[in-house]
Amino acid sequence: MASAMVTDVSTSEALMVGPHSSNSSQKGKVSSGQPKITFRRIPVPAHRMTPLKNSWMDLYVPVTSRMNLLMRMNLVKKCVELKMPKVNVENSTSTTSEGGKAKQAKPPPEPSALQKCADFVAAFLLGFEVRDALALLRLDDLYVERFEVKDVKTLRGEHMARCIGRLAGRNGATRFTLENATRTRIVVADTHIHILGSYANIRVARDAICSLILGSPPSKVFARLRAAAARLN
């Protein structure tokens, strides 16, 4: 899963303070139903630093505007950090006047927003396009499955190179055929394979990829794939 790259950093700082704390009167306005402040750190591989820099705003805007989270790049630790903002329930429902115009405060983020955004950023860092990874924010039944060629069959040298060539096809034709037939998105990064889609579609795509790794002819794999895709539809 994409979330395997994600690390929980801190859950120790709570929004509510106990009755014996000296700051309890100051923070008593915050709703007791709010979860503890949590952070997520997504490590950025060295080869994805340049794509991340070029697509930063495409990632930043959905996370901050649509999901109402805080997001920043930690250049020291080479990771993307996500944070649930502190939400005061009284202020979130009230309006403020600036220049004579009423302004509605941002609603608090959904409980699942942090996990969705972490999966979204992690999927991009795995090699998926931003427009494909955005589906993780809109839909709840999408996942990312990852495995390696050696998990299916042990190959070395030229045998591994030929296997990767069978998976990609000429100019990516085989990969595009698998994606269109199974309604998934597939990334082949060296010997690592990443599949983005629903659970049922990922299973069909994974079985087809495993057959190609084991040496089945593409024509035979595509015939079985069309039959399986027809059953799904």
PDB file of C-alpha atoms in Angstrom:
ATOM      1  CA  MET A   1       0.000   0.000   0.000  1.00  0.00           C
ATOM      2  CA  ALA A   2       1.002   3.556  -0.562  1.00  0.00           C
ATOM      3  CA  SER A   3       0.655   4.235   3.108  1.00  0.00           C
ATOM      4  CA  ALA A   4       3.615   1.913   3.816  1.00  0.00           C
ATOM      5  CA  MET A   5       5.902   4.867   3.037  1.00  0.00           C
ATOM      6  CA  VAL A   6       4.109   7.078   5.517  1.00  0.00           C
ATOM      7  CA  THR A   7       5.349   7.515   9.074  1.00  0.00           C
ATOM      8  CA  ASP A   8       3.366   8.655  12.102  1.00  0.00           C
ATOM      9  CA  VAL A   9       5.532  11.277  13.730  1.00  0.00           C
ATOM     10  CA  SER A  10       3.697  12.501  16.810  1.00  0.00           C
ATOM     11  CA  THR A  11       0.470  11.804  18.602  1.00  0.00           C
ATOM     12  CA  SER A  12       1.520  13.120  21.988  1.00  0.00           C
ATOM     13  CA  GLU A  13       0.219  16.679  21.695  1.00  0.00           C
ATOM     14  CA  ALA A  14      -3.491  16.738  22.484  1.00  0.00           C
ATOM     15  CA  LEU A  15      -5.983  19.454  21.760  1.00  0.00           C
ATOM     16  CA  MET A  16      -7.597  19.000  25.161  1.00  0.00           C
ATOM     17  CA  VAL A  17      -5.732  19.418  28.421  1.00  0.00           C
ATOM     18  CA  GLY A  18      -6.656  17.590  31.610  1.00  0.00           C
ATOM     19  CA  PRO A  19      -8.410  19.363  34.495  1.00  0.00           C
ATOM     20  CA  HIS A  20      -5.220  19.460  36.603  1.00  0.00           C
ATOM     21  CA  SER A  21      -3.240  21.295  33.932  1.00  0.00           C
ATOM     22  CA  SER A  22      -2.474  24.973  34.381  1.00  0.00           C
ATOM     23  CA  ASN A  23      -3.520  25.623  30.767  1.00  0.00           C
ATOM     24  CA  SER A  24      -6.880  23.894  31.046  1.00  0.00           C
ATOM     25  CA  SER A  25      -8.818  27.148  31.269  1.00  0.00           C
ATOM     26  CA  GLN A  26      -7.116  28.489  28.164  1.00  0.00           C
ATOM     27  CA  LYS A  27      -7.645  25.428  26.018  1.00  0.00           C
ATOM     28  CA  GLY A  28     -11.049  24.474  27.359  1.00  0.00           C
ATOM     29  CA  LYS A  29     -12.689  26.101  24.358  1.00  0.00           C
ATOM     30  CA  VAL A  30     -11.448  23.383  22.031  1.00  0.00           C
ATOM     31  CA  SER A  31     -13.868  20.556  21.402  1.00  0.00           C
ATOM     32  CA  SER A  32     -13.195  17.361  23.302  1.00  0.00           C
ATOM     33  CA  GLY A  33     -14.246  15.383  20.233  1.00  0.00           C
ATOM     34  CA  GLN A  34     -11.219  16.524  18.247  1.00  0.00           C
ATOM     35  CA  PRO A  35      -8.487  13.890  17.792  1.00  0.00           C
ATOM     36  CA  LYS A  36      -4.929  14.428  18.923  1.00  0.00           C
ATOM     37  CA  ILE A  37      -2.675  16.406  16.609  1.00  0.00           C
ATOM     38  CA  THR A  38      -1.009  13.979  14.213  1.00  0.00           C
ATOM     39  CA  PHE A  39       1.728  14.372  11.660  1.00  0.00           C
ATOM     40  CA  ARG A  40       2.659  12.266   8.693  1.00  0.00           C
ATOM     41  CA  ARG A  41       6.063  12.206   7.045  1.00  0.00           C
ATOM     42  CA  ILE A  42       6.437  10.771   3.571  1.00  0.00           C
ATOM     43  CA  PRO A  43      10.097  10.171   2.624  1.00  0.00           C
ATOM     44  CA  VAL A  44      11.049  11.497  -0.808  1.00  0.00           C
ATOM     45  CA  PRO A  45      13.424   9.295  -2.861  1.00  0.00           C
ATOM     46  CA  ALA A  46      16.339  11.119  -4.447  1.00  0.00           C
ATOM     47  CA  HIS A  47      15.130  10.438  -8.001  1.00  0.00           C
ATOM     48  CA  ARG A  48      11.712  11.975  -7.227  1.00  0.00           C
ATOM     49  CA  MET A  49      12.972  15.302  -5.869  1.00  0.00           C
ATOM     50  CA  THR A  50      12.905  17.043  -9.264  1.00  0.00           C
ATOM     51  CA  PRO A  51       9.412  15.773 -10.237  1.00  0.00           C
ATOM     52  CA  LEU A  52       8.173  16.808  -6.780  1.00  0.00           C
ATOM     53  CA  LYS A  53       9.608  20.296  -7.228  1.00  0.00           C
ATOM     54  CA  ASN A  54       8.003  20.664 -10.666  1.00  0.00           C
ATOM     55  CA  SER A  55       4.581  19.407  -9.502  1.00  0.00           C
ATOM     56  CA  TRP A  56       4.585  20.899  -6.007  1.00  0.00           C
ATOM     57  CA  MET A  57       1.639  23.250  -6.542  1.00  0.00           C
ATOM     58  CA  ASP A  58      -0.407  20.457  -8.165  1.00  0.00           C
ATOM     59  CA  LEU A  59       0.004  18.518  -4.915  1.00  0.00           C
ATOM     60  CA  TYR A  60      -0.174  21.448  -2.504  1.00  0.00           C
ATOM     61  CA  VAL A  61      -3.457  22.973  -3.690  1.00  0.00           C
ATOM     62  CA  PRO A  62      -5.671  19.848  -3.301  1.00  0.00           C
ATOM     63  CA  VAL A  63      -4.190  19.015   0.111  1.00  0.00           C
ATOM     64  CA  THR A  64      -4.560  22.512   1.573  1.00  0.00           C
ATOM     65  CA  SER A  65      -7.660  23.823  -0.211  1.00  0.00           C
ATOM     66  CA  ARG A  66      -9.802  20.716  -0.671  1.00  0.00           C
ATOM     67  CA  MET A  67      -8.755  18.656   2.355  1.00  0.00           C
ATOM     68  CA  ASN A  68      -7.918  21.628   4.663  1.00  0.00           C
ATOM     69  CA  LEU A  69      -4.603  20.214   5.887  1.00  0.00           C
ATOM     70  CA  LEU A  70      -1.190  21.794   6.417  1.00  0.00           C
ATOM     71  CA  MET A  71       1.599  20.669   4.095  1.00  0.00           C
ATOM     72  CA  ARG A  72       5.267  21.515   3.779  1.00  0.00           C
ATOM     73  CA  MET A  73       8.539  20.150   2.416  1.00  0.00           C
ATOM     74  CA  ASN A  74      11.234  19.389   4.983  1.00  0.00           C
ATOM     75  CA  LEU A  75      14.475  19.947   3.067  1.00  0.00           C
ATOM     76  CA  VAL A  76      16.643  18.726   5.948  1.00  0.00           C
ATOM     77  CA  LYS A  77      14.969  15.325   6.333  1.00  0.00           C
ATOM     78  CA  LYS A  78      13.997  15.083   2.625  1.00  0.00           C
ATOM     79  CA  CYS A  79      10.350  14.357   3.337  1.00  0.00           C
ATOM     80  CA  VAL A  80       6.885  15.839   2.857  1.00  0.00           C
ATOM     81  CA  GLU A  81       5.124  16.637   6.126  1.00  0.00           C
ATOM     82  CA  LEU A  82       1.353  16.704   6.586  1.00  0.00           C
ATOM     83  CA  LYS A  83      -0.391  18.010   9.682  1.00  0.00           C
ATOM     84  CA  MET A  84      -3.921  18.248  11.000  1.00  0.00           C
ATOM     85  CA  PRO A  85      -4.551  21.902  11.935  1.00  0.00           C
ATOM     86  CA  LYS A  86      -5.809  22.962  15.344  1.00  0.00           C
ATOM     87  CA  VAL A  87      -9.528  23.583  15.049  1.00  0.00           C
ATOM     88  CA  ASN A  88     -11.581  25.694  17.453  1.00  0.00           C
ATOM     89  CA  VAL A  89     -15.182  24.607  17.006  1.00  0.00           C
ATOM     90  CA  GLU A  90     -16.591  27.955  18.142  1.00  0.00           C
ATOM     91  CA  ASN A  91     -14.528  29.878  15.607  1.00  0.00           C
ATOM     92  CA  SER A  92     -15.030  27.379  12.806  1.00  0.00           C
ATOM     93  CA  THR A  93     -18.767  27.966  12.737  1.00  0.00           C
ATOM     94  CA  SER A  94     -18.700  31.743  13.225  1.00  0.00           C
ATOM     95  CA  THR A  95     -18.082  34.432  10.631  1.00  0.00           C
ATOM     96  CA  THR A  96     -15.650  37.299  10.813  1.00  0.00           C
ATOM     97  CA  SER A  97     -15.969  40.677   9.195  1.00  0.00           C
ATOM     98  CA  GLU A  98     -13.060  42.032   7.195  1.00  0.00           C
ATOM     99  CA  GLY A  99     -13.652  45.251   5.295  1.00  0.00           C
ATOM    100  CA  GLY A 100     -17.381  45.013   5.811  1.00  0.00           C
ATOM    101  CA  LYS A 101     -17.583  41.554   4.193  1.00  0.00           C
ATOM    102  CA  ALA A 102     -18.493  38.429   6.118  1.00  0.00           C
ATOM    103  CA  LYS A 103     -15.973  35.634   5.803  1.00  0.00           C
ATOM    104  CA  GLN A 104     -16.784  32.031   6.693  1.00  0.00           C
ATOM    105  CA  ALA A 105     -14.008  30.143   8.458  1.00  0.00           C
ATOM    106  CA  LYS A 106     -12.712  26.914   6.939  1.00  0.00           C
ATOM    107  CA  PRO A 107     -14.512  23.771   8.136  1.00  0.00           C
ATOM    108  CA  PRO A 108     -12.460  21.250  10.101  1.00  0.00           C
ATOM    109  CA  PRO A 109     -10.867  18.478   8.012  1.00  0.00           C
ATOM    110  CA  GLU A 110     -12.466  15.061   7.833  1.00  0.00           C
ATOM    111  CA  PRO A 111     -11.041  12.339  10.114  1.00  0.00           C
ATOM    112  CA  SER A 112      -9.807  10.402   7.082  1.00  0.00           C
ATOM    113  CA  ALA A 113      -8.269  13.440   5.377  1.00  0.00           C
ATOM    114  CA  LEU A 114      -4.780  12.868   6.768  1.00  0.00           C
ATOM    115  CA  GLN A 115      -4.626   9.262   5.554  1.00  0.00           C
ATOM    116  CA  LYS A 116      -6.046  10.141   2.134  1.00  0.00           C
ATOM    117  CA  CYS A 117      -3.540  12.939   1.616  1.00  0.00           C
ATOM    118  CA  ALA A 118      -0.668  10.735   2.767  1.00  0.00           C
ATOM    119  CA  ASP A 119      -1.686   8.073   0.237  1.00  0.00           C
ATOM    120  CA  PHE A 120      -2.051  10.763  -2.437  1.00  0.00           C
ATOM    121  CA  VAL A 121       1.468  12.132  -1.927  1.00  0.00           C
ATOM    122  CA  ALA A 122       2.977   8.651  -1.558  1.00  0.00           C
ATOM    123  CA  ALA A 123       1.343   7.522  -4.825  1.00  0.00           C
ATOM    124  CA  PHE A 124       2.907  10.447  -6.672  1.00  0.00           C
ATOM    125  CA  LEU A 125       6.313   9.629  -5.197  1.00  0.00           C
ATOM    126  CA  LEU A 126       5.928   6.056  -6.444  1.00  0.00           C
ATOM    127  CA  GLY A 127       5.653   7.375 -10.005  1.00  0.00           C
ATOM    128  CA  PHE A 128       1.933   7.874 -10.664  1.00  0.00           C
ATOM    129  CA  GLU A 129       0.724  10.994 -12.461  1.00  0.00           C
ATOM    130  CA  VAL A 130      -0.891  13.672 -10.292  1.00  0.00           C
ATOM    131  CA  ARG A 131      -4.210  13.360 -12.145  1.00  0.00           C
ATOM    132  CA  ASP A 132      -4.265   9.612 -11.415  1.00  0.00           C
ATOM    133  CA  ALA A 133      -3.234   9.989  -7.767  1.00  0.00           C
ATOM    134  CA  LEU A 134      -5.987  12.591  -7.238  1.00  0.00           C
ATOM    135  CA  ALA A 135      -8.523   9.758  -7.423  1.00  0.00           C
ATOM    136  CA  LEU A 136      -7.294   8.667  -3.974  1.00  0.00           C
ATOM    137  CA  LEU A 137      -8.730  11.899  -2.546  1.00  0.00           C
ATOM    138  CA  ARG A 138     -12.098  11.566  -4.277  1.00  0.00           C
ATOM    139  CA  LEU A 139     -12.817   7.859  -3.861  1.00  0.00           C
ATOM    140  CA  ASP A 140     -12.659   5.629  -0.789  1.00  0.00           C
ATOM    141  CA  ASP A 141     -12.208   2.221  -2.446  1.00  0.00           C
ATOM    142  CA  LEU A 142      -8.898   2.828  -4.240  1.00  0.00           C
ATOM    143  CA  TYR A 143      -5.634   1.296  -3.118  1.00  0.00           C
ATOM    144  CA  VAL A 144      -2.015   0.962  -4.222  1.00  0.00           C
ATOM    145  CA  GLU A 145      -0.462  -2.499  -4.284  1.00  0.00           C
ATOM    146  CA  ARG A 146       3.276  -2.953  -4.627  1.00  0.00           C
ATOM    147  CA  PHE A 147       5.406  -5.998  -5.318  1.00  0.00           C
ATOM    148  CA  GLU A 148       8.637  -6.951  -7.035  1.00  0.00           C
ATOM    149  CA  VAL A 149       9.393  -9.286  -9.895  1.00  0.00           C
ATOM    150  CA  LYS A 150      11.422 -11.513  -7.555  1.00  0.00           C
ATOM    151  CA  ASP A 151       8.287 -12.043  -5.448  1.00  0.00           C
ATOM    152  CA  VAL A 152       6.834 -13.945  -8.407  1.00  0.00           C
ATOM    153  CA  LYS A 153       9.913 -15.517  -9.971  1.00  0.00           C
ATOM    154  CA  THR A 154      13.645 -15.290  -9.331  1.00  0.00           C
ATOM    155  CA  LEU A 155      15.296 -13.824 -12.418  1.00  0.00           C
ATOM    156  CA  ARG A 156      18.774 -12.434 -12.993  1.00  0.00           C
ATOM    157  CA  GLY A 157      20.710 -10.652 -15.684  1.00  0.00           C
ATOM    158  CA  GLU A 158      19.233 -10.674 -19.166  1.00  0.00           C
ATOM    159  CA  HIS A 159      16.282 -12.769 -18.018  1.00  0.00           C
ATOM    160  CA  MET A 160      15.195  -9.905 -15.748  1.00  0.00           C
ATOM    161  CA  ALA A 161      15.629  -7.382 -18.562  1.00  0.00           C
ATOM    162  CA  ARG A 162      13.492  -9.465 -20.928  1.00  0.00           C
ATOM    163  CA  CYS A 163      10.819  -9.849 -18.240  1.00  0.00           C
ATOM    164  CA  ILE A 164      10.596  -6.087 -17.722  1.00  0.00           C
ATOM    165  CA  GLY A 165      10.410  -5.679 -21.493  1.00  0.00           C
ATOM    166  CA  ARG A 166       7.464  -8.088 -21.643  1.00  0.00           C
ATOM    167  CA  LEU A 167       5.653  -6.115 -18.942  1.00  0.00           C
ATOM    168  CA  ALA A 168       6.139  -2.752 -20.625  1.00  0.00           C
ATOM    169  CA  GLY A 169       5.842  -3.777 -24.273  1.00  0.00           C
ATOM    170  CA  ARG A 170       6.987  -1.730 -27.233  1.00  0.00           C
ATOM    171  CA  ASN A 171       6.514   1.959 -26.394  1.00  0.00           C
ATOM    172  CA  GLY A 172       4.494   0.870 -23.344  1.00  0.00           C
ATOM    173  CA  ALA A 173       1.817  -0.901 -25.414  1.00  0.00           C
ATOM    174  CA  THR A 174       1.448  -3.875 -23.059  1.00  0.00           C
ATOM    175  CA  ARG A 175       1.163  -1.685 -19.979  1.00  0.00           C
ATOM    176  CA  PHE A 176      -1.436   0.554 -21.637  1.00  0.00           C
ATOM    177  CA  THR A 177      -3.463  -2.497 -22.649  1.00  0.00           C
ATOM    178  CA  LEU A 178      -3.421  -3.812 -19.078  1.00  0.00           C
ATOM    179  CA  GLU A 179      -4.465  -0.410 -17.713  1.00  0.00           C
ATOM    180  CA  ASN A 180      -7.353   0.036 -20.131  1.00  0.00           C
ATOM    181  CA  ALA A 181      -8.666  -3.500 -19.682  1.00  0.00           C
ATOM    182  CA  THR A 182      -8.560  -3.464 -15.878  1.00  0.00           C
ATOM    183  CA  ARG A 183      -9.252   0.246 -15.230  1.00  0.00           C
ATOM    184  CA  THR A 184      -6.085   0.558 -13.190  1.00  0.00           C
ATOM    185  CA  ARG A 185      -2.869   2.525 -13.407  1.00  0.00           C
ATOM    186  CA  ILE A 186       0.438   0.654 -13.451  1.00  0.00           C
ATOM    187  CA  VAL A 187       3.968   1.887 -12.806  1.00  0.00           C
ATOM    188  CA  VAL A 188       6.966  -0.304 -13.659  1.00  0.00           C
ATOM    189  CA  ALA A 189       9.978   1.142 -11.838  1.00  0.00           C
ATOM    190  CA  ASP A 190      12.974  -1.113 -12.441  1.00  0.00           C
ATOM    191  CA  THR A 191      11.958  -4.404 -10.785  1.00  0.00           C
ATOM    192  CA  HIS A 192       9.197  -2.797  -8.685  1.00  0.00           C
ATOM    193  CA  ILE A 193       5.576  -2.841  -9.862  1.00  0.00           C
ATOM    194  CA  HIS A 194       2.905  -0.510  -8.457  1.00  0.00           C
ATOM    195  CA  ILE A 195      -0.814  -0.874  -9.249  1.00  0.00           C
ATOM    196  CA  LEU A 196      -3.436   1.769  -8.426  1.00  0.00           C
ATOM    197  CA  GLY A 197      -7.121   0.838  -8.547  1.00  0.00           C
ATOM    198  CA  SER A 198      -9.973  -0.877  -6.765  1.00  0.00           C
ATOM    199  CA  TYR A 199      -9.433  -4.189  -4.995  1.00  0.00           C
ATOM    200  CA  ALA A 200     -11.107  -6.322  -7.675  1.00  0.00           C
ATOM    201  CA  ASN A 201      -9.368  -4.551 -10.562  1.00  0.00           C
ATOM    202  CA  ILE A 202      -5.981  -4.764  -8.870  1.00  0.00           C
ATOM    203  CA  ARG A 203      -6.414  -8.517  -8.481  1.00  0.00           C
ATOM    204  CA  VAL A 204      -7.133  -8.962 -12.203  1.00  0.00           C
ATOM    205  CA  ALA A 205      -4.196  -6.769 -13.208  1.00  0.00           C
ATOM    206  CA  ARG A 206      -1.875  -8.526 -10.755  1.00  0.00           C
ATOM    207  CA  ASP A 207      -2.793 -11.968 -12.104  1.00  0.00           C
ATOM    208  CA  ALA A 208      -2.103 -10.808 -15.670  1.00  0.00           C
ATOM    209  CA  ILE A 209       1.248  -9.297 -14.694  1.00  0.00           C
ATOM    210  CA  CYS A 210       2.248 -12.459 -12.832  1.00  0.00           C
ATOM    211  CA  SER A 211       1.422 -14.530 -15.916  1.00  0.00           C
ATOM    212  CA  LEU A 212       3.661 -12.301 -18.042  1.00  0.00           C
ATOM    213  CA  ILE A 213       6.476 -12.611 -15.512  1.00  0.00           C
ATOM    214  CA  LEU A 214       6.168 -16.398 -15.553  1.00  0.00           C
ATOM    215  CA  GLY A 215       6.562 -16.358 -19.342  1.00  0.00           C
ATOM    216  CA  SER A 216       3.036 -16.697 -20.735  1.00  0.00           C
ATOM    217  CA  PRO A 217       2.608 -15.250 -24.260  1.00  0.00           C
ATOM    218  CA  PRO A 218       1.011 -11.774 -24.228  1.00  0.00           C
ATOM    219  CA  SER A 219      -1.744 -12.873 -26.627  1.00  0.00           C
ATOM    220  CA  LYS A 220      -2.829 -15.638 -24.251  1.00  0.00           C
ATOM    221  CA  VAL A 221      -2.690 -13.291 -21.252  1.00  0.00           C
ATOM    222  CA  PHE A 222      -4.775 -10.664 -23.067  1.00  0.00           C
ATOM    223  CA  ALA A 223      -7.430 -13.247 -23.971  1.00  0.00           C
ATOM    224  CA  ARG A 224      -7.828 -14.245 -20.327  1.00  0.00           C
ATOM    225  CA  LEU A 225      -7.698 -10.601 -19.328  1.00  0.00           C
ATOM    226  CA  ARG A 226     -10.569  -9.637 -21.627  1.00  0.00           C
ATOM    227  CA  ALA A 227     -12.705 -12.438 -20.206  1.00  0.00           C
ATOM    228  CA  ALA A 228     -11.955 -11.398 -16.626  1.00  0.00           C
ATOM    229  CA  ALA A 229     -12.599  -7.723 -17.407  1.00  0.00           C
ATOM    230  CA  ALA A 230     -15.946  -8.613 -18.977  1.00  0.00           C
ATOM    231  CA  ARG A 231     -16.991 -10.385 -15.775  1.00  0.00           C
ATOM    232  CA  LEU A 232     -16.045  -7.315 -13.724  1.00  0.00           C
ATOM    233  CA  ASN A 233     -18.064  -5.004 -15.945  1.00  0.00           C
TER     234      ASN A 233
END
